Coordinates of C-alpha atoms and ligand atoms in Angstrom, one line a residue:
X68 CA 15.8 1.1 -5.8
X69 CA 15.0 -2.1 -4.3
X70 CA 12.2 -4.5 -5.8
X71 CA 9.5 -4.1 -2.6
X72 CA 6.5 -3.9 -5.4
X73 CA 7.2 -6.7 -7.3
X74 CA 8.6 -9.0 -4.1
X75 CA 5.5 -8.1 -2.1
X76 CA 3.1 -9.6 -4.7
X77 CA 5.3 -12.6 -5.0
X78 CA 4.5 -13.3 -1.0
X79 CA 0.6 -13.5 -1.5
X80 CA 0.5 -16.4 -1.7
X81 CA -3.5 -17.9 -0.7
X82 CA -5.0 -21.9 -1.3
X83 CA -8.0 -22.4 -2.8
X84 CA -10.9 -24.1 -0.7
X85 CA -9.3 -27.4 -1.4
X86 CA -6.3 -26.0 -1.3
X87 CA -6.2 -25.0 -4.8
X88 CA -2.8 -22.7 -5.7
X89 CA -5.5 -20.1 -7.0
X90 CA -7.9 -18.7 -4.2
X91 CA -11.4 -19.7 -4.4
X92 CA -13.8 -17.5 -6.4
X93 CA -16.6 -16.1 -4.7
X94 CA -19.7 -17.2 -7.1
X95 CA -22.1 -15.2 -5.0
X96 CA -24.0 -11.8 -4.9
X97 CA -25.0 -12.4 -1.3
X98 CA -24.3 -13.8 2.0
X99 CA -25.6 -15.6 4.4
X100 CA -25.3 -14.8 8.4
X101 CA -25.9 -16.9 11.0
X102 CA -26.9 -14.4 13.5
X103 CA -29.1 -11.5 12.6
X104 CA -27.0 -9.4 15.0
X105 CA -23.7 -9.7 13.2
X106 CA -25.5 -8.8 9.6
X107 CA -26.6 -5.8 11.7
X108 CA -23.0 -5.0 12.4
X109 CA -22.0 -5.6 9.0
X110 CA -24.1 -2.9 7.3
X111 CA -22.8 -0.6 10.1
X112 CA -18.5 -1.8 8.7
X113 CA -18.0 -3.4 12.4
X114 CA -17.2 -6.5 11.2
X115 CA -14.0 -7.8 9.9
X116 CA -13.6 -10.9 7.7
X117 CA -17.8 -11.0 6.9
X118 CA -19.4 -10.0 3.5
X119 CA -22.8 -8.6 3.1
X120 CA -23.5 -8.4 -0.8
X121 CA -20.7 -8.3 -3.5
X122 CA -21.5 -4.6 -4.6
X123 CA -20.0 -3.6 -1.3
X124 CA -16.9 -6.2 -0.8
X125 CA -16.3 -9.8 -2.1
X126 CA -13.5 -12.5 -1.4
X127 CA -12.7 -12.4 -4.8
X128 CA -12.0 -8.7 -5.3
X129 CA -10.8 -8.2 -1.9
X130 CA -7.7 -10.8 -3.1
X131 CA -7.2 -8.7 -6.0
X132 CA -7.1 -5.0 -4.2
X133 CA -4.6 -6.5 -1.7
X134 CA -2.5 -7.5 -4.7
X135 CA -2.8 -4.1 -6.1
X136 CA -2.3 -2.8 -2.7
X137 CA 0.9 -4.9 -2.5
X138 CA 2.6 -3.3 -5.9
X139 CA 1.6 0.3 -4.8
X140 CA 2.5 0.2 -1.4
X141 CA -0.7 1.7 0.3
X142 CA -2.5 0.4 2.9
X143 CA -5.4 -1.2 0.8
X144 CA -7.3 -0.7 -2.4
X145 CA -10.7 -0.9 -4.0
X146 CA -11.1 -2.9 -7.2
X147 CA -13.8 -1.5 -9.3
X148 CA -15.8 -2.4 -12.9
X149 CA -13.0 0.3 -15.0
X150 CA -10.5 2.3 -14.6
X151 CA -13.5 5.3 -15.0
X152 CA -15.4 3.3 -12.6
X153 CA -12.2 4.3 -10.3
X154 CA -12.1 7.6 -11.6
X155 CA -15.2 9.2 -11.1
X156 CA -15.9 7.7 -7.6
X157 CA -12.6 9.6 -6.6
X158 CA -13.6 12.8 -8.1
X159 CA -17.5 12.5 -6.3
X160 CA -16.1 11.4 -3.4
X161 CA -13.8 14.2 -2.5
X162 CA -15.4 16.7 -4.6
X163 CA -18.7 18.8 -3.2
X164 CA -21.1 21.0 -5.7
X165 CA -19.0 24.4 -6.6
X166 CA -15.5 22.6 -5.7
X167 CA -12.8 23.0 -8.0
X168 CA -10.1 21.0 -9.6
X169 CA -6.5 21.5 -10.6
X170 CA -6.0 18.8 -13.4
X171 CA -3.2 18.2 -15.8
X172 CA -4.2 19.0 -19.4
X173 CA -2.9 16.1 -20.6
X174 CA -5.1 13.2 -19.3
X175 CA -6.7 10.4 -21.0
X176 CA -10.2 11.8 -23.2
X177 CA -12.7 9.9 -21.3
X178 CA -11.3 11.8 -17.6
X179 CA -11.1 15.0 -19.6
X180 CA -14.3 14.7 -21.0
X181 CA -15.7 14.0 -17.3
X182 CA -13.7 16.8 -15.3
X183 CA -14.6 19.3 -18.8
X184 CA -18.4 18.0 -19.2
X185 CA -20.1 16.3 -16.7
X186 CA -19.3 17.9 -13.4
X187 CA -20.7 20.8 -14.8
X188 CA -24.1 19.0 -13.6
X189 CA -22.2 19.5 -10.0
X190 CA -21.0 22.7 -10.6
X191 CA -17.6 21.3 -10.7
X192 CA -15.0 23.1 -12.4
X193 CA -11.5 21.9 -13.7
X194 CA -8.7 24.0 -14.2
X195 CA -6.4 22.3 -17.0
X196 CA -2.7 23.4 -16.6
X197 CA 0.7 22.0 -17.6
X198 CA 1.4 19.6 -15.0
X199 CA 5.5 20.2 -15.5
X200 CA 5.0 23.8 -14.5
X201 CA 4.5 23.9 -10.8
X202 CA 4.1 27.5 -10.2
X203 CA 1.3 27.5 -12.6
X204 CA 0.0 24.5 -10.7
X205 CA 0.2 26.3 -7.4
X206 CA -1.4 29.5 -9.3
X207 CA -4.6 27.4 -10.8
X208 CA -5.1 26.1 -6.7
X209 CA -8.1 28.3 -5.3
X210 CA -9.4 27.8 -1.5
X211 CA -12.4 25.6 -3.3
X212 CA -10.0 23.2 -5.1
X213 CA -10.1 20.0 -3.3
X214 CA -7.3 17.6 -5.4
X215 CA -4.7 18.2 -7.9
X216 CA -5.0 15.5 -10.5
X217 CA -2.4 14.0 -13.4
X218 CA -1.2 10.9 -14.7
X219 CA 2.3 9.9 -14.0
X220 CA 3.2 9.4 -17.5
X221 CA 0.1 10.8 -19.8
X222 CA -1.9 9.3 -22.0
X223 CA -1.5 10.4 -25.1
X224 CA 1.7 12.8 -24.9
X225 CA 4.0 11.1 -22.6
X226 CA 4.2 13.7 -20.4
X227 CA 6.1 12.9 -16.8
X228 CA 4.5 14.5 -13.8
X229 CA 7.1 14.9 -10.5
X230 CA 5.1 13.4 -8.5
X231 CA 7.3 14.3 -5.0
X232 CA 7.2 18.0 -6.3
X233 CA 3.6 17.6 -6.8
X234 CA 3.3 16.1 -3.4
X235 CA 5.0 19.0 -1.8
X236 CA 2.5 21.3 -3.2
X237 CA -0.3 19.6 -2.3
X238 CA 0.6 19.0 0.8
X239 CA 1.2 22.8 1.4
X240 CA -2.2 23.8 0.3
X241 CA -3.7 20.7 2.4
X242 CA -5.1 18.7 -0.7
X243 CA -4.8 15.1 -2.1
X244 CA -2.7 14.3 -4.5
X245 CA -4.2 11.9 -7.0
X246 CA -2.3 10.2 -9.9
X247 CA -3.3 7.7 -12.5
X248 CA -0.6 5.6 -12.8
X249 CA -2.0 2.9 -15.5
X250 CA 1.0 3.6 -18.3
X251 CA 3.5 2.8 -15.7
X252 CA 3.1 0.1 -13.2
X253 CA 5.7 -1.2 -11.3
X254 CA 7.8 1.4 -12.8
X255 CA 6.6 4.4 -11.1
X256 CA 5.4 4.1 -7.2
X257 CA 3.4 7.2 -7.3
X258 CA 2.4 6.4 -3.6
X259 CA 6.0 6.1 -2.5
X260 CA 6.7 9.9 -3.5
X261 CA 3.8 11.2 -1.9
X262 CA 1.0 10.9 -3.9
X263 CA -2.1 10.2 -1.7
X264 CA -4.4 8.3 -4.2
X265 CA -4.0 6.1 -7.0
X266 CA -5.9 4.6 -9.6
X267 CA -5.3 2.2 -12.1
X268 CA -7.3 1.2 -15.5
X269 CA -6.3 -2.7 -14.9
X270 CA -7.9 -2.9 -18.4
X271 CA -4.2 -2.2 -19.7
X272 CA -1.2 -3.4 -18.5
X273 CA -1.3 -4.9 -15.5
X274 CA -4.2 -7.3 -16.8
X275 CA -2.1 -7.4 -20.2
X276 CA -4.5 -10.0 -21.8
X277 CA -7.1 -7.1 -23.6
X278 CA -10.2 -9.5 -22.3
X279 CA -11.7 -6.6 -20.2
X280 CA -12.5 -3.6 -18.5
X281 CA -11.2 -3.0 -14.6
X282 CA -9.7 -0.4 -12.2
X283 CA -8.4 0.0 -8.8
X284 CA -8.2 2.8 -6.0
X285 CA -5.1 2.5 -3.7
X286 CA -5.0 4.5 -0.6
X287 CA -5.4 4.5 2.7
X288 CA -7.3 2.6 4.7
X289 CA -9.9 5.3 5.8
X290 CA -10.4 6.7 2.2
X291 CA -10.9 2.9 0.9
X292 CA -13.7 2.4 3.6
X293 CA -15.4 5.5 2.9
X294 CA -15.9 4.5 -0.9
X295 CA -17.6 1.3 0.3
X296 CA -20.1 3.5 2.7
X297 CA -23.4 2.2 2.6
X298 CA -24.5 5.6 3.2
X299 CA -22.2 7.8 1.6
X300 CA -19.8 5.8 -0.3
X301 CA -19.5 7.0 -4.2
X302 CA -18.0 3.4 -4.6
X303 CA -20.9 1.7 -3.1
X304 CA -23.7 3.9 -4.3
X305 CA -22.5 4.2 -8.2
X306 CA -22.5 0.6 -8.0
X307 CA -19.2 0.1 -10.4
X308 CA -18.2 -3.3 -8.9
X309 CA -16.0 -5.4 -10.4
X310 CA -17.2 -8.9 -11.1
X311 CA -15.1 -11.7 -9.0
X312 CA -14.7 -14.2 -12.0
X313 CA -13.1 -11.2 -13.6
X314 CA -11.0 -9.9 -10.5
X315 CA -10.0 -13.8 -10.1
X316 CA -8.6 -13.8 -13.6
X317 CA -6.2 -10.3 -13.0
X318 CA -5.0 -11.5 -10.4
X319 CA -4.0 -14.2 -11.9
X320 CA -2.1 -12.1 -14.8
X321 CA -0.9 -10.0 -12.7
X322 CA 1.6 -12.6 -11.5
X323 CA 3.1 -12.3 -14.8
X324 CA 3.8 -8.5 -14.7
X325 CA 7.2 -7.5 -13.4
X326 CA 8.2 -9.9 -16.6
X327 CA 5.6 -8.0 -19.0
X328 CA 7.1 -4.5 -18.1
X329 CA 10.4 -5.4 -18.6
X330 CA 9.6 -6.9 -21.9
X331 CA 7.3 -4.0 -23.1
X332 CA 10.0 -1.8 -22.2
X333 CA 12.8 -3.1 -23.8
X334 CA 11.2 -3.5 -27.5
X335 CA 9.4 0.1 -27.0
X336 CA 13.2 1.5 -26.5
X337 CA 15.2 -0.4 -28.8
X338 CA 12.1 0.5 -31.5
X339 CA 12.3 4.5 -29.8
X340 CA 16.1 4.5 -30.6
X341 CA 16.2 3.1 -34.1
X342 CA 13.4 5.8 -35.0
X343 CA 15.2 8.4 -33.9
X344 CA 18.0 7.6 -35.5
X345 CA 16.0 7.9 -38.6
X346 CA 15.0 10.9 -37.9
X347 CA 11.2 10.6 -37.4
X348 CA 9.7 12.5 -34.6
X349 CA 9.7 10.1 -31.7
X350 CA 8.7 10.7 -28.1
X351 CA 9.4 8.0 -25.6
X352 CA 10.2 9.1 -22.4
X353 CA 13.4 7.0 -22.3
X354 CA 14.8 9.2 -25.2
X355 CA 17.0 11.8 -23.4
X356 CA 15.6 13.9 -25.9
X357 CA 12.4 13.7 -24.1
X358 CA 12.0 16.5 -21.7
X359 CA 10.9 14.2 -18.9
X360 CA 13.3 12.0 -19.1
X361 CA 15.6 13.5 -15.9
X362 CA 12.1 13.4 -14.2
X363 CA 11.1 9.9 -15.1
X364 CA 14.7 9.0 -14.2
X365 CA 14.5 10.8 -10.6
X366 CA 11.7 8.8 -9.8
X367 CA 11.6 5.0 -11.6
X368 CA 12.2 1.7 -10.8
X369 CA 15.1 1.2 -13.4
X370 CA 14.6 -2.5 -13.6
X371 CA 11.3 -1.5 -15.6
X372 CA 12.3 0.4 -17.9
X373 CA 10.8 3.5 -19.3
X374 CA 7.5 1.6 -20.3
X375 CA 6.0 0.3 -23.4
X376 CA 4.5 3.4 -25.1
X377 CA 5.6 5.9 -27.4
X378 CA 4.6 8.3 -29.7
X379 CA 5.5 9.3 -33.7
X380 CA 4.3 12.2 -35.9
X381 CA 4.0 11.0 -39.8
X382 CA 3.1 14.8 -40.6
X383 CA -0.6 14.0 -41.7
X384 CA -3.5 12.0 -40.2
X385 CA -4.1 10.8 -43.7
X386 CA -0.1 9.3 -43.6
X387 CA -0.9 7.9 -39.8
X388 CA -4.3 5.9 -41.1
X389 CA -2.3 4.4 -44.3
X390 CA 0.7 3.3 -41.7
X391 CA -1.6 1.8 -39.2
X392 CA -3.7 0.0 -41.8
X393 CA -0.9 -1.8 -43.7
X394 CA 1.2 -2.3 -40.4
X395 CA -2.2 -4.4 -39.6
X396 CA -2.1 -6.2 -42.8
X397 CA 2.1 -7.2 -42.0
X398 CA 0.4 -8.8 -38.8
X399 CA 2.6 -6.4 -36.9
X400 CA -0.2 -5.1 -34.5
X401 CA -3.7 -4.3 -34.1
X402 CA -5.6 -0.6 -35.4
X403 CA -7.0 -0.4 -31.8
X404 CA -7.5 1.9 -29.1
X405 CA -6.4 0.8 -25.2
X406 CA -2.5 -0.3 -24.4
X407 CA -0.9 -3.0 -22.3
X408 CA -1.5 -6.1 -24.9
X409 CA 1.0 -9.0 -26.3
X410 CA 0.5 -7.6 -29.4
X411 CA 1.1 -3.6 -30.5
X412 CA -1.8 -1.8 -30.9
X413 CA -1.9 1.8 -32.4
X414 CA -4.0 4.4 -32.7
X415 CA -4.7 8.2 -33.5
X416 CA -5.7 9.9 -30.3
X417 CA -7.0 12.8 -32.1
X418 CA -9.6 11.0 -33.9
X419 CA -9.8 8.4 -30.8
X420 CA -9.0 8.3 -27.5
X421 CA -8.3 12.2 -27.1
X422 CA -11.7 12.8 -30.0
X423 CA -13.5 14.3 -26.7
X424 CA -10.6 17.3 -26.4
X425 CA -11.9 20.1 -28.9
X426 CA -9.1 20.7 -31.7
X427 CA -8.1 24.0 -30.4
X428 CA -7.1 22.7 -27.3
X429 CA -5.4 19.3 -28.8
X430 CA -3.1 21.6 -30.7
X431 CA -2.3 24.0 -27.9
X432 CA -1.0 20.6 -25.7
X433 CA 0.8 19.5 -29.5
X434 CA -1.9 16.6 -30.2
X435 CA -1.0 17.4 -34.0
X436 CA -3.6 14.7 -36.2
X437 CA -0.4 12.6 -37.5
X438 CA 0.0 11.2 -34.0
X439 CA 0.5 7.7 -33.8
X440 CA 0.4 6.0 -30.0
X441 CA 1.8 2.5 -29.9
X442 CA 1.4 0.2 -27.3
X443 CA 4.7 -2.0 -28.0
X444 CA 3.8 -5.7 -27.5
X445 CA 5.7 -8.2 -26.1
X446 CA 7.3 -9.5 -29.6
X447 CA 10.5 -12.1 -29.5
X448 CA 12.2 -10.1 -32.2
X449 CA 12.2 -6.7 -32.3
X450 CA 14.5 -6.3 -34.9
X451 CA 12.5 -7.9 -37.3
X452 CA 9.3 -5.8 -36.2
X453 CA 11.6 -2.7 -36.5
X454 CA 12.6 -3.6 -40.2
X455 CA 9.0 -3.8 -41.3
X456 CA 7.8 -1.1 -39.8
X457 CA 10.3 0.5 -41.5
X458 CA 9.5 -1.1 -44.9
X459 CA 5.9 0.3 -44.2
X460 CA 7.4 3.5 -44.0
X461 CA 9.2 3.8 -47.1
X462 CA 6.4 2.3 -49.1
X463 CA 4.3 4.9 -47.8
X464 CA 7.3 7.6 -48.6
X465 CA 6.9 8.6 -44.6
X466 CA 10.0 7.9 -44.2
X467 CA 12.1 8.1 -47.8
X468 CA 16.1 6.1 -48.2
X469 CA 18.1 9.1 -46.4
X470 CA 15.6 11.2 -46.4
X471 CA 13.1 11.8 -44.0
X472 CA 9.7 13.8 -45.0
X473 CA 7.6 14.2 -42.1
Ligands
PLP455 N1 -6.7 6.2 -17.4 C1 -5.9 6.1 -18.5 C2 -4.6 6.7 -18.5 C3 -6.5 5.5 -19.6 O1 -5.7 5.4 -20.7 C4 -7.8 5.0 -19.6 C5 -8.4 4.3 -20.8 O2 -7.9 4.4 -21.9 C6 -8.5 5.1 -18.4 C7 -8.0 5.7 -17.3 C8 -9.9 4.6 -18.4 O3 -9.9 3.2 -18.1 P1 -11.1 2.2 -18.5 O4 -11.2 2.2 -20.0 O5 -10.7 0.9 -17.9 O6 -12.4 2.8 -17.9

């Protein structure tokens, strides 16, 4: 597969008012006009190249969204103040009172939690399916659901979505397909296989620096406008805008990310293989023991890799806090929620991120409470993280010489 992403952010290239290598940053909230007439226009979106106030558009973040634009390869993009920020103006803006939803099951806790929760207020309701099974996709669509929704690879269980199968479907039934790619930038193109939306939390790796919140909407040019409405635009009028000091500084990460993925990738697989190998009950999706592996395969940038997360059971959530908390004291990562840092950082979702699915339904998808998510950093050698993780693990008797317990 050729590079397109990564090459096409490599062209931006813009000069700073004094011809700086960085562009400017717009330090404003508002804008002046010269003519009355032309601020007129501006409220009513006839006017390219002006800016009105920064809830509605700034320099700053419209550098940012092209960049963003660039690496998915849609026509434009909306930055916004978090990846929910991204979210839930998708969801309100294609979704009426009484619609309906056909979401994977396995989605981050915070979307889960809104598409479970809070559209309920709307009378919005979500049907949560396995997002591998696309007859029991197709079954859950009804003539009120307006999107199917799923994460390319899903946060917490690794789960690969076929996005072009997907695509098909929708497309059939005459809906938008709308995929959250943040675990696998650059590496998936969900855009390129049909998808018609997607968002990004920037907050994990494609800022990579853990300093803030962010997300993006890529789509089409149309959809990206309607957001911004004045009138009507869920973007505009729920007021998640991204601040331009911030959107300045992703941008400027986000140079560094074709290198990131690769590196992430290659210490979360070599780390994947050797605890598999010992027997403890890994899932990365670049394990072809991983049953979206083919999938992630069919559809991947290979020069990426098979990203930087993955997934071990020590049996107990009593074994998982012990390992995190003396992995932490070895200064091999961080006991912290989000993904996409230098460093590893590991969590339970069952008693974190995914704490807003009930229990019932976290053992039904096989959220069992000894599940550890890593985030694999960037480290120079992995084979020295690998052996003392390891020693962590036989200390704590997760993992005993020859035998394995969990
Ligand atoms: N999507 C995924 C897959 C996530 O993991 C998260 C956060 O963990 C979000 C969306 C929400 O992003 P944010 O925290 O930037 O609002």
């Amino acid at each position: 597969m050729s590079d397109n992403a990564s090459n096409n952010l490599q062209d931006l290239q813009y000069f700073g008012e004094y011809g700086g290598v960085n562009p400017s940053i717009s330090d404003s909230s508002t804008y002046t006009f010269i003519s009355a007439k032309t601020m007129f226009d501006t409220f009513e979106g006839n006017t390219e190249g002006c800016y009105l106030y920064s809830r509605h558009s700034s320099p700053s973040n419209l550098y940012l969204g092209e960049a963003l634009a660039a690496i998915e390869g849609t026509e434009t993009a909306n930055v916004t103040a978090s990846g929910m920020g991204a979210i839930t103006a998708v969801i309100l803006q294609l979704c009426d009172t009484t619609d309906h939803i056909v979401s994977s099951r396995t989605i981050y806790g915070g979307t889960y939690a809104f598409m479970k929760n809070f559209l309920k207020k709307f009378g919005i309701t979500t049907s949560f399916v396995d997002i591998t099974d696309i007859d029991a996709v197709e079954k859950s669509i009804t003539p009120k659901t307006k999107m199917i929704y799923c994460e390319s690879v899903s946060n917490p269980l690794l789960e690969v979505a076929d996005i072009k199968a997907l695509s098909k479907l929708a497309k059939k039934h005459g809906i938008p397909l709308v995929v959250d790619n943040t675990f696998s930038p650059l590496t998936i193109a969900p855009a390129k296989l049909g998808a018609d939306i997607v968002i990004h939390s920037l907050t994990k790796f494609i800022n990579g620096t853990s300093d803030c919140v962010a997300g993006v909407v890529c789509g089409t040019k149309d959809f990206c406008l309607a957001l911004k409405d004045v009138n009507s635009g869920a973007g505009m009028l729920l007021g998640s805008t991204l601040d331009s000091l911030r959107a300045s500084s992703i941008l400027k990460n986000m140079r560094t990310l074709h290198i990131r993925m690769q590196k992430h990738s290659e210490n979360a697989k070599y780390l994947a293989e050797k605890f598999e190998e010992d027997g403890l009950r890994v899932v990365y999706p670049g394990l072809q023991s991983h049953s979206g592996h083919e999938t992630l395969k069919k559809q991947m940038n290979s020069k990426y890799g098979f990203g930087g997360l993955l997934t071990l059971d020590v049996g107990s959530l009593e074994n998982a806090n012990a390992l995190m908390e003396m992995m932490q004291d070895q200064k091999l990562g961080y006991l912290a929620v989000s993904l996409g840092f230098y460093k590893t950082l590991f969590s339970a979702p069952g008693t974190s991120t995914s704490s807003e699915i009930p229990m019932e339904e976290q053992i039904e998808m096989g959220l069992g409470d000894g599940l550890i998510r890593f985030s694999i950093g960037l480290d120079n050698d992995i084979k020295r993280t690998y052996e003392m993780m390891k020693a962590c693990m036989l200390q704590l008797n997760i993992l005993k010489k020859n035998t394995i317990t969990v």
